[in-house]
GROMACS .gro file of C-alpha atoms in nm:
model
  360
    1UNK     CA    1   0.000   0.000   0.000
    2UNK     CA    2   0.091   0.328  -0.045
    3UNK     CA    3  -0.021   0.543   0.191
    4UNK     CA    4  -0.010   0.967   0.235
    5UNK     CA    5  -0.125   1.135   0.526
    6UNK     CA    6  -0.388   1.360   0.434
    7UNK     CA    7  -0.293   1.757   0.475
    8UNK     CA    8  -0.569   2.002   0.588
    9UNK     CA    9  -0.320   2.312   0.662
   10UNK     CA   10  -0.184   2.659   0.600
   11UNK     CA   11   0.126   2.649   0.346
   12UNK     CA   12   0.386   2.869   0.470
   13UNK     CA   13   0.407   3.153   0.676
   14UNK     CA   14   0.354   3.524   0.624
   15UNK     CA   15   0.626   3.711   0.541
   16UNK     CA   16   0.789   3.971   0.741
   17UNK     CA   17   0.709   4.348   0.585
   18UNK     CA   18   1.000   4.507   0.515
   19UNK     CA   19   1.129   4.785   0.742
   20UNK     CA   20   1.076   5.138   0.695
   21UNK     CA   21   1.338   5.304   0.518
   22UNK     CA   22   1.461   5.596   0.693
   23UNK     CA   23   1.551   5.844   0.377
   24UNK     CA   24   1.765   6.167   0.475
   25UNK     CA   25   1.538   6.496   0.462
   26UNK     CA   26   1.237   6.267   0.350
   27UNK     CA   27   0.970   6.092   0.571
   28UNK     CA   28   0.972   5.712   0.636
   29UNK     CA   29   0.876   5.529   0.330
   30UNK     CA   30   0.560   5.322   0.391
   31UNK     CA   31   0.560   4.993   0.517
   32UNK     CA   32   0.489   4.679   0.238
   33UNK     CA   33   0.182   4.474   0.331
   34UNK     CA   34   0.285   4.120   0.422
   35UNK     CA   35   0.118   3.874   0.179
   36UNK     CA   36  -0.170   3.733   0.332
   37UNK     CA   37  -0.134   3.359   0.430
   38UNK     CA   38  -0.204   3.070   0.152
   39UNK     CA   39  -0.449   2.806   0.240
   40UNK     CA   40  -0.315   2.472   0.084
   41UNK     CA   41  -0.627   2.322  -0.177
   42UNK     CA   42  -0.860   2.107   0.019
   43UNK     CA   43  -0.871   1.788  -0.171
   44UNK     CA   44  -0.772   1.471  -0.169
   45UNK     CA   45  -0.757   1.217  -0.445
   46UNK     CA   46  -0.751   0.864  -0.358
   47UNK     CA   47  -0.720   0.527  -0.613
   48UNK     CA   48  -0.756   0.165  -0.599
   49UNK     CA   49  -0.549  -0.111  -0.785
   50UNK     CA   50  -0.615  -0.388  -0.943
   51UNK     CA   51  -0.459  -0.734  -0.864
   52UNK     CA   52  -0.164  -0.637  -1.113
   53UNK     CA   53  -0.027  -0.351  -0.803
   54UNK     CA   54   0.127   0.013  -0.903
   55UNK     CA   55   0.470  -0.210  -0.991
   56UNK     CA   56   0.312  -0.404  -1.269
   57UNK     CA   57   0.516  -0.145  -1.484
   58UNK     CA   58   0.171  -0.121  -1.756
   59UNK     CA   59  -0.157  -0.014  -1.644
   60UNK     CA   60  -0.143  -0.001  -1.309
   61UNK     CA   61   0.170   0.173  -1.283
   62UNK     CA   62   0.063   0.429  -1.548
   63UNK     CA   63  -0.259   0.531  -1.411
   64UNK     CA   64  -0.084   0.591  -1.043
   65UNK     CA   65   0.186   0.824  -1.211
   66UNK     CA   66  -0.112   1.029  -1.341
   67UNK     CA   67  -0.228   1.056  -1.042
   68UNK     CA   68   0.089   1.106  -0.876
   69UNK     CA   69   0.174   1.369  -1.130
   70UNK     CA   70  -0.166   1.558  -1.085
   71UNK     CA   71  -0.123   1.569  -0.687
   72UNK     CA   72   0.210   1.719  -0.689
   73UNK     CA   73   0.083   2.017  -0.948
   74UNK     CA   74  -0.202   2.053  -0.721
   75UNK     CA   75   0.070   2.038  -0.419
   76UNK     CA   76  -0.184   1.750  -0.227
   77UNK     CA   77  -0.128   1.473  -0.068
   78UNK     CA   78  -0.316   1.110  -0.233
   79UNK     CA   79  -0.392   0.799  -0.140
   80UNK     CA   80  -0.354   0.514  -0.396
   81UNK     CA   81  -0.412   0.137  -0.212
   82UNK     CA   82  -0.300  -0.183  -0.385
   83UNK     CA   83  -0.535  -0.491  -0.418
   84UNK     CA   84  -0.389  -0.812  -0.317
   85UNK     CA   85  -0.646  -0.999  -0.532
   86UNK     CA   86  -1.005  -0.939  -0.609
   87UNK     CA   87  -1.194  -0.956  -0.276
   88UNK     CA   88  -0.982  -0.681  -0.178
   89UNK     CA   89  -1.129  -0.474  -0.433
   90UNK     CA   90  -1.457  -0.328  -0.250
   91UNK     CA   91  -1.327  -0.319   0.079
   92UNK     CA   92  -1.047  -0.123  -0.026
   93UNK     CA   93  -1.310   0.090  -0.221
   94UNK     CA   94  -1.491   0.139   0.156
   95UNK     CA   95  -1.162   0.250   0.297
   96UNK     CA   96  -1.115   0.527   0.117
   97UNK     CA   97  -1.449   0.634   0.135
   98UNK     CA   98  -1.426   0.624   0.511
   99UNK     CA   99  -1.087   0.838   0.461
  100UNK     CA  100  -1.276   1.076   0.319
  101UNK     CA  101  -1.158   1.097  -0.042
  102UNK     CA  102  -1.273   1.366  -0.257
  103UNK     CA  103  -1.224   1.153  -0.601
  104UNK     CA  104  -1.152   0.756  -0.615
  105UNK     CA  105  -0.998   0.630  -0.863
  106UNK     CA  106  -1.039   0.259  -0.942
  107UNK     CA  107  -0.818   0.118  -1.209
  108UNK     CA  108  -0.967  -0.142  -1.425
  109UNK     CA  109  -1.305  -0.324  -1.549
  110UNK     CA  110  -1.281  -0.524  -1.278
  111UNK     CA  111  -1.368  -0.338  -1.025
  112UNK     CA  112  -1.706  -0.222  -1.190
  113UNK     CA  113  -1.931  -0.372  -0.930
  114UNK     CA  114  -1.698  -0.195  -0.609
  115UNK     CA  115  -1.736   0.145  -0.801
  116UNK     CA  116  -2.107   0.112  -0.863
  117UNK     CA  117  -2.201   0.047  -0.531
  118UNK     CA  118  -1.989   0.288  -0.367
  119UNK     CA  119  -2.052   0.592  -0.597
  120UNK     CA  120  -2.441   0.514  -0.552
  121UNK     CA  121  -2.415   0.483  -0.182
  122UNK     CA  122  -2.187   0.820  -0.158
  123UNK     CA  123  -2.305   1.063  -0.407
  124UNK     CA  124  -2.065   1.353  -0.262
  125UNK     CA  125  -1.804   1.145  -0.362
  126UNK     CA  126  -1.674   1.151  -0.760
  127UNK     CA  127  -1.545   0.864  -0.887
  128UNK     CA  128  -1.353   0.756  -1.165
  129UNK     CA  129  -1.286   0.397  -1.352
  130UNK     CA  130  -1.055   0.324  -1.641
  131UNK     CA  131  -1.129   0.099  -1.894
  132UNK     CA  132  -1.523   0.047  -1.786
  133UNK     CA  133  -1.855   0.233  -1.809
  134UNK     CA  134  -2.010   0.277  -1.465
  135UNK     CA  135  -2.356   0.492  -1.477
  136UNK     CA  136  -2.386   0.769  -1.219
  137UNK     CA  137  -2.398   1.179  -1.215
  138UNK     CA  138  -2.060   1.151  -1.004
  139UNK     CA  139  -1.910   0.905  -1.218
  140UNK     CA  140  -1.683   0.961  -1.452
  141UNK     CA  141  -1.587   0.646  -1.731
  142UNK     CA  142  -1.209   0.700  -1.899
  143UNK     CA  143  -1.210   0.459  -2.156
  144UNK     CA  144  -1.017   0.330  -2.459
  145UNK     CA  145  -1.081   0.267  -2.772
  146UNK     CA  146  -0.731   0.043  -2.839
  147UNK     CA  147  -0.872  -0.163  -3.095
  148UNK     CA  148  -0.784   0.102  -3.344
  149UNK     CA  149  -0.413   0.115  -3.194
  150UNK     CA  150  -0.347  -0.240  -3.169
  151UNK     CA  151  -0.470  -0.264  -3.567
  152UNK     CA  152  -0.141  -0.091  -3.594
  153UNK     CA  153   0.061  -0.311  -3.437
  154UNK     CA  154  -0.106  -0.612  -3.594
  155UNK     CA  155   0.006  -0.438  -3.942
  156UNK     CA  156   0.323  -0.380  -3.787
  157UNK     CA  157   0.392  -0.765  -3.659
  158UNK     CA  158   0.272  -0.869  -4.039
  159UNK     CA  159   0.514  -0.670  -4.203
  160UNK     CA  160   0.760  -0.782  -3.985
  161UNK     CA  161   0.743  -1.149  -3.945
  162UNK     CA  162   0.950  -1.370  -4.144
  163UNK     CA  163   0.785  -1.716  -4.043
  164UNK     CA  164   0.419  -1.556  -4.156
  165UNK     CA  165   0.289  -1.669  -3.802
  166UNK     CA  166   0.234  -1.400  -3.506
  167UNK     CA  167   0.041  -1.443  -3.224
  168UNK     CA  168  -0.139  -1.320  -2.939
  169UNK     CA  169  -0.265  -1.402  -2.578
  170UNK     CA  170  -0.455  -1.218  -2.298
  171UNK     CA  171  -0.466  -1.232  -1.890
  172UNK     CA  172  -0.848  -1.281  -1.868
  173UNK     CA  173  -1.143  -1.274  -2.134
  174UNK     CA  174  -1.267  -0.918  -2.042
  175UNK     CA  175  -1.296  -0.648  -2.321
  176UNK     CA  176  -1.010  -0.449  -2.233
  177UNK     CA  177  -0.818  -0.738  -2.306
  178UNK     CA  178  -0.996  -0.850  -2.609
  179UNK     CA  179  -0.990  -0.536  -2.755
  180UNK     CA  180  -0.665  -0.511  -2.818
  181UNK     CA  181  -0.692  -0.880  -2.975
  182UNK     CA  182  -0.972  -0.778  -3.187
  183UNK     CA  183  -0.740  -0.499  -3.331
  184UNK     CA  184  -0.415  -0.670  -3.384
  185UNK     CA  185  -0.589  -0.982  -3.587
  186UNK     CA  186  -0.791  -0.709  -3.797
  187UNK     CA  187  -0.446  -0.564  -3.860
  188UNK     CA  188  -0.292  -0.826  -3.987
  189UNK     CA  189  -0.583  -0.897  -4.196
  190UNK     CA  190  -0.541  -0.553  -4.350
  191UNK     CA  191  -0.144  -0.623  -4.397
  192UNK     CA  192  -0.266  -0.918  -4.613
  193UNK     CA  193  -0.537  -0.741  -4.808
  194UNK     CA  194  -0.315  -0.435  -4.926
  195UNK     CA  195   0.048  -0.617  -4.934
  196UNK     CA  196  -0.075  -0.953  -5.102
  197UNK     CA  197   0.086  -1.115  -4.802
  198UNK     CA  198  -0.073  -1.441  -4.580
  199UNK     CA  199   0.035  -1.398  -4.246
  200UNK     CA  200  -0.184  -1.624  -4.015
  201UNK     CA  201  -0.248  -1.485  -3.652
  202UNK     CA  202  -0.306  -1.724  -3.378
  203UNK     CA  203  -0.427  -1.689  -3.028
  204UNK     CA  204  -0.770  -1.509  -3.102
  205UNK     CA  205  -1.064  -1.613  -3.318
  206UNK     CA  206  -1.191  -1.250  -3.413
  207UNK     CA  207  -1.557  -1.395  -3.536
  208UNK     CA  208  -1.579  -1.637  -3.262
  209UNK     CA  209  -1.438  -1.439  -2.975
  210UNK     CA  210  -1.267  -1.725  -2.845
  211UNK     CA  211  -0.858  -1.754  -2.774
  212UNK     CA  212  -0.550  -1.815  -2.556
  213UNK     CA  213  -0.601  -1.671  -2.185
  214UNK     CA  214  -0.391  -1.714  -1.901
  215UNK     CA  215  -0.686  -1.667  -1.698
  216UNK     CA  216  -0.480  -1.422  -1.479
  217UNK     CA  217  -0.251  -1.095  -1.471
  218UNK     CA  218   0.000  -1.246  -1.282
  219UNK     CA  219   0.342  -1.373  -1.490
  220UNK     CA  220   0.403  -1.702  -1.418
  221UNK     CA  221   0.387  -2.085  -1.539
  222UNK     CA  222   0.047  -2.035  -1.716
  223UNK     CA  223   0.136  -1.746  -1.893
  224UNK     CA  224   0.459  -1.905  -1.990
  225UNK     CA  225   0.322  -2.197  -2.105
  226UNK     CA  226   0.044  -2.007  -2.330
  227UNK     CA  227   0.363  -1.835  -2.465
  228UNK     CA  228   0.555  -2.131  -2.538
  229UNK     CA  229   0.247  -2.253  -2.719
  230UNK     CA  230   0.215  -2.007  -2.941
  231UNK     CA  231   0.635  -2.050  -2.980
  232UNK     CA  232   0.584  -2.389  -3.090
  233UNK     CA  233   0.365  -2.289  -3.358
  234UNK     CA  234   0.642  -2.090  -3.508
  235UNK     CA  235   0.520  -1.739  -3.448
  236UNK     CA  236   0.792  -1.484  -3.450
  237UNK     CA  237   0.610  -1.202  -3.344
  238UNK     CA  238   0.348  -1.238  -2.990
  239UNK     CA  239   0.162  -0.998  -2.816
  240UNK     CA  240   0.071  -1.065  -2.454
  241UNK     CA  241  -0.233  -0.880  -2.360
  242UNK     CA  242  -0.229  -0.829  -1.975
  243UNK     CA  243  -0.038  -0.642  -1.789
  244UNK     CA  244   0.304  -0.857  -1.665
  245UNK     CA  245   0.208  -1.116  -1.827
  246UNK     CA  246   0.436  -0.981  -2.071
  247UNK     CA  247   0.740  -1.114  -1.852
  248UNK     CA  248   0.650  -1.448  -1.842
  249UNK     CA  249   0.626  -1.402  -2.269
  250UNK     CA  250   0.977  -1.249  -2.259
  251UNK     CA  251   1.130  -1.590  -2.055
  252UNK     CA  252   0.948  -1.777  -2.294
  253UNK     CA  253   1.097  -1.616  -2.622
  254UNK     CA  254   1.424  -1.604  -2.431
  255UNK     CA  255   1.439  -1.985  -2.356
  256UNK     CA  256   1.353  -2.049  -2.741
  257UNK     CA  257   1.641  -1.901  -2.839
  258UNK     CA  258   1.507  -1.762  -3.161
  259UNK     CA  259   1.461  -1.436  -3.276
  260UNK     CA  260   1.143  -1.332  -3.180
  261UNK     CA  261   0.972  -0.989  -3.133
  262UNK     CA  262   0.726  -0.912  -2.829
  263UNK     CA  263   0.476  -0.656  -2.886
  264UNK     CA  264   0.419  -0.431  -2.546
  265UNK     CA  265   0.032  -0.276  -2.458
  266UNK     CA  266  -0.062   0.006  -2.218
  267UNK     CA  267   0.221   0.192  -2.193
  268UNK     CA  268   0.600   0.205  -2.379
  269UNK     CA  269   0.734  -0.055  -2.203
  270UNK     CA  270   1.085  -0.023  -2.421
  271UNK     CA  271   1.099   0.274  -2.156
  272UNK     CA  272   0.892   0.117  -1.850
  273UNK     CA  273   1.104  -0.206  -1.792
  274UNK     CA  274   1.460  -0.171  -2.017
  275UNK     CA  275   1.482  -0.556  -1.898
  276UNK     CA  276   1.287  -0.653  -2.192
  277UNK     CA  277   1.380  -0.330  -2.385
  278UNK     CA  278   1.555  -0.525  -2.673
  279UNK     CA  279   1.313  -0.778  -2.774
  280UNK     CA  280   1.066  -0.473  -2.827
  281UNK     CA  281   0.905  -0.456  -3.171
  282UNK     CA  282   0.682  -0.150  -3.009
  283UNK     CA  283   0.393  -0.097  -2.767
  284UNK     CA  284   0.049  -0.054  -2.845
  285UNK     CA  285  -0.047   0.282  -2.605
  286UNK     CA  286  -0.284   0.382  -2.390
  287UNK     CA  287  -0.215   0.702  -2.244
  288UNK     CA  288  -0.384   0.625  -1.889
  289UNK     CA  289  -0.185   0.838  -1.753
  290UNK     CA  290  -0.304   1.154  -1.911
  291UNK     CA  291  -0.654   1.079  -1.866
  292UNK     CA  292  -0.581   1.012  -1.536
  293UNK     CA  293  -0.413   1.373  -1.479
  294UNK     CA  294  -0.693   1.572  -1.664
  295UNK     CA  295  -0.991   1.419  -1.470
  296UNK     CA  296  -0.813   1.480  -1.107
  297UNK     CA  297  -0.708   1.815  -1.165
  298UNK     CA  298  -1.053   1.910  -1.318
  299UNK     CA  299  -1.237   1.773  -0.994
  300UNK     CA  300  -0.980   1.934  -0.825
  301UNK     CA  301  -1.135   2.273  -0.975
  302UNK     CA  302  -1.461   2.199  -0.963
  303UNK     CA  303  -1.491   2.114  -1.300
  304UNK     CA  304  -1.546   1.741  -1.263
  305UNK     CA  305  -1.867   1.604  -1.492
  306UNK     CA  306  -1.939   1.248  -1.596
  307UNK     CA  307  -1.900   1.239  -1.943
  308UNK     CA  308  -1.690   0.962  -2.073
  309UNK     CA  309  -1.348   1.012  -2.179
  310UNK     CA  310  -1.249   0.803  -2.498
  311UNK     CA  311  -0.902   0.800  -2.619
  312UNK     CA  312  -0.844   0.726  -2.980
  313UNK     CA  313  -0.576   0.783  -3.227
  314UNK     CA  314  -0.779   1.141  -3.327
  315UNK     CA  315  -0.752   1.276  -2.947
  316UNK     CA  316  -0.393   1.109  -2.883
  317UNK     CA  317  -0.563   0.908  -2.611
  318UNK     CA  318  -0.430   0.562  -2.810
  319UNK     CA  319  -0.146   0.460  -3.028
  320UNK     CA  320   0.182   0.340  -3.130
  321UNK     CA  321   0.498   0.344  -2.965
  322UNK     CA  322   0.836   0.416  -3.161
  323UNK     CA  323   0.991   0.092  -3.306
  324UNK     CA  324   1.309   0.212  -3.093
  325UNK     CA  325   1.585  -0.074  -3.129
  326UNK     CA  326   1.393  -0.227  -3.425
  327UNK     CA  327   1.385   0.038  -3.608
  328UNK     CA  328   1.693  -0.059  -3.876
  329UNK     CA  329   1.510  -0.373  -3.883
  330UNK     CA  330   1.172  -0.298  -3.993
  331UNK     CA  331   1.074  -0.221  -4.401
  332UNK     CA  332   1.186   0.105  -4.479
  333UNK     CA  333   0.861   0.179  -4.565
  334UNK     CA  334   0.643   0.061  -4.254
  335UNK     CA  335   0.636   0.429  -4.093
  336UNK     CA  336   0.488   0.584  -4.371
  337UNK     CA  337   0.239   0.292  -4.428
  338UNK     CA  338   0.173   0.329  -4.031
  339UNK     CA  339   0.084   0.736  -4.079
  340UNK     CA  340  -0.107   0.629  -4.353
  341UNK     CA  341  -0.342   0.393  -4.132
  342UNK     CA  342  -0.375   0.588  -3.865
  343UNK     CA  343  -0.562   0.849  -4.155
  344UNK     CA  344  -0.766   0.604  -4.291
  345UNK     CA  345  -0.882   0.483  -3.916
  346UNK     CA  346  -0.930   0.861  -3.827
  347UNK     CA  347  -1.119   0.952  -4.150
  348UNK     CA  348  -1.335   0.652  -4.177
  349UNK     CA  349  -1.176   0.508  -4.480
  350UNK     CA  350  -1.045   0.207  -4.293
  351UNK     CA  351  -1.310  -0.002  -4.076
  352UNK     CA  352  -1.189  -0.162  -3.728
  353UNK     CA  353  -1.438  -0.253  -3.512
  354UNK     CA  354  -1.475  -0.438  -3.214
  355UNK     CA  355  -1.732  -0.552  -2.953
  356UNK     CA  356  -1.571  -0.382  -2.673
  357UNK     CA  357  -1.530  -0.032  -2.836
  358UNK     CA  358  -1.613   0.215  -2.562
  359UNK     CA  359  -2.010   0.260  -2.630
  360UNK     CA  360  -2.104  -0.039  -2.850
   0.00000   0.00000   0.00000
């Protein structure tokens, strides 16, 4: 847990005025006023994990470093509690409502049921959730739509792989997991159509929605194992959908000794864990972190509404991370054919669609 102490008090003192100046055949010059005394901002934002914890170094650990970031511009103190597993989610909800949180932020679809009964039971409180829609005047949704940034990364792995197999897996079967699985096969589909190519993508039956889950978040033997399956089918290219799940992939294609690229979600994690920096093909984004910052410090001024927030590729709330290290390795022409996507997605031209887009 990470726990601040929460700070009702003055900031600073009043200064001193400054003496009267004593000026030879003049009068005193007038004393300054002393600057009346600040009163530090009287809020205090709070946020609850998911099992992953704020070290997870993807969603959980992006979503506390917005809030982190908004509470030091704001100069407050926050509150942001880890959940050991998923019973701790609504009494850890309760706690900071007994604290006496101004905002609570929980951090993930699965804590849907915690928020909804604690926003209706406190309606003085806001609340936030990421990556779920939660109905309630002091509840505010920031959502997703990643589909249309992993169908960049699914075009990416296509162009990439030199076995034609890639392949993905997810933590559990919840749609901000298969979202990003619904993009990446669509992606590679569009690779095919345009380039002539037939790169097959395992893991995830887009039509079906059925696939490879780990049926956690937690790396580990199953998540290695549904790596090494995927391996064994000769993809070169996998994307592990799932927070650090991802290390577990990174063992696996590590043990196999081949040369295979791992395909990072939430945040850049080239830059969150360097550990795994060079087997980085790029990172599908989600810029939790911003979303985050904006809704805290608007509460903060009294500005808070419950509108959902969407990220997309339009608003800069989704999208691609750099290809970094593989970026002598990739055709010459990806980038361009990546900008060109992302134009087609934004104007319309180019269809992705998936049943968990924010609002379906």
């Amino acid at each position: 847990m990470i726990n601040t102490t929460r700070k009702r008090a003055f900031s600073g003192l009043a200064l001193l005025g400054a003496s009267a100046l004593v000026l030879a055949g003049c009068a005193a010059a007038p004393e300054e006023e002393a600057p009346e005394e600040t009163e530090a901002l009287d809020f205090y934002p709070c946020m609850v994990s998911d099992a992953g914890g704020f070290d997870d170094r993807s969603f959980n650990e992006a979503a506390f470093n917005g809030l982190e970031e908004a509470a030091a511009e704001l100069g407050v103190e926050f509150n942001a509690v880890e959940s050991a597993d998923e019973n701790a989610y609504e009494p850890n909800v309760e706690g900071l409502v007994a604290e006496g949180c101004d905002i609570i932020i929980t951090v993930g679809f699965l804590l849907a049921e915690a928020t909804a009964n604690a926003s209706a039971a406190n309606p003085d409180i806001n609340f936030a959730i990421i990556d779920e829609f939660v109905e309630g005047d002091n509840v505010k949704p920031i959502q997703f739509d990643t589909v249309q940034a992993a169908f960049l990364a699914g075009y990416a792995a296509a162009s990439y792989s030199e076995t034609g197999v890639v392949g993905t897996f997810g933590g559990i079967q919840i749609p901000p997991v298969t979202i990003f699985m619904d993009g990446f096969v669509q992606g590679v589909e569009y690779h095919n159509e345009v380039n002539g190519t037939d790169v097959q993508a395992l893991g995830w039956d887009f039509e079906g929605q059925t696939g490879a889950f780990t049926g956690g978040f937690a790396p580990g033997t199953e998540a290695l194992t549904t790596a090494q399956g995927l391996i064994d089918q000769n993809v070169d290219v996998l994307l592990p959908v799932g927070g650090p799940i991802y290390q577990s992939a990174a063992e696996a294609i590590r043990d196999s000794g081949r040369d295979i690229a791992l395909i990072g979600v939430d945040s850049d994690v080239y830059v969150s864990d360097p550990s795994v920096a060079d087997l980085l093909l790029t990172s599908v984004l989600k810029n939790i972190a911003v979303g985050v910052y904006d809704v805290v410090i608007a509460a903060a001024n009294g500005d808070f509404e419950n509108s959902p927030y969407v990220g997309t590729l339009e608003n800069e709330g989704v999208g691609l991370a750099s290809f970094h290290d593989f970026e002598s390795l990739v055709d010459a022409e990806l980038s361009g054919q990546i900008d060109e996507v992302i134009a087609g997605i934004i104007d319309g031209s180019i269809e992705v669609t998936s049943p968990a887009t924010p609002g379906q």
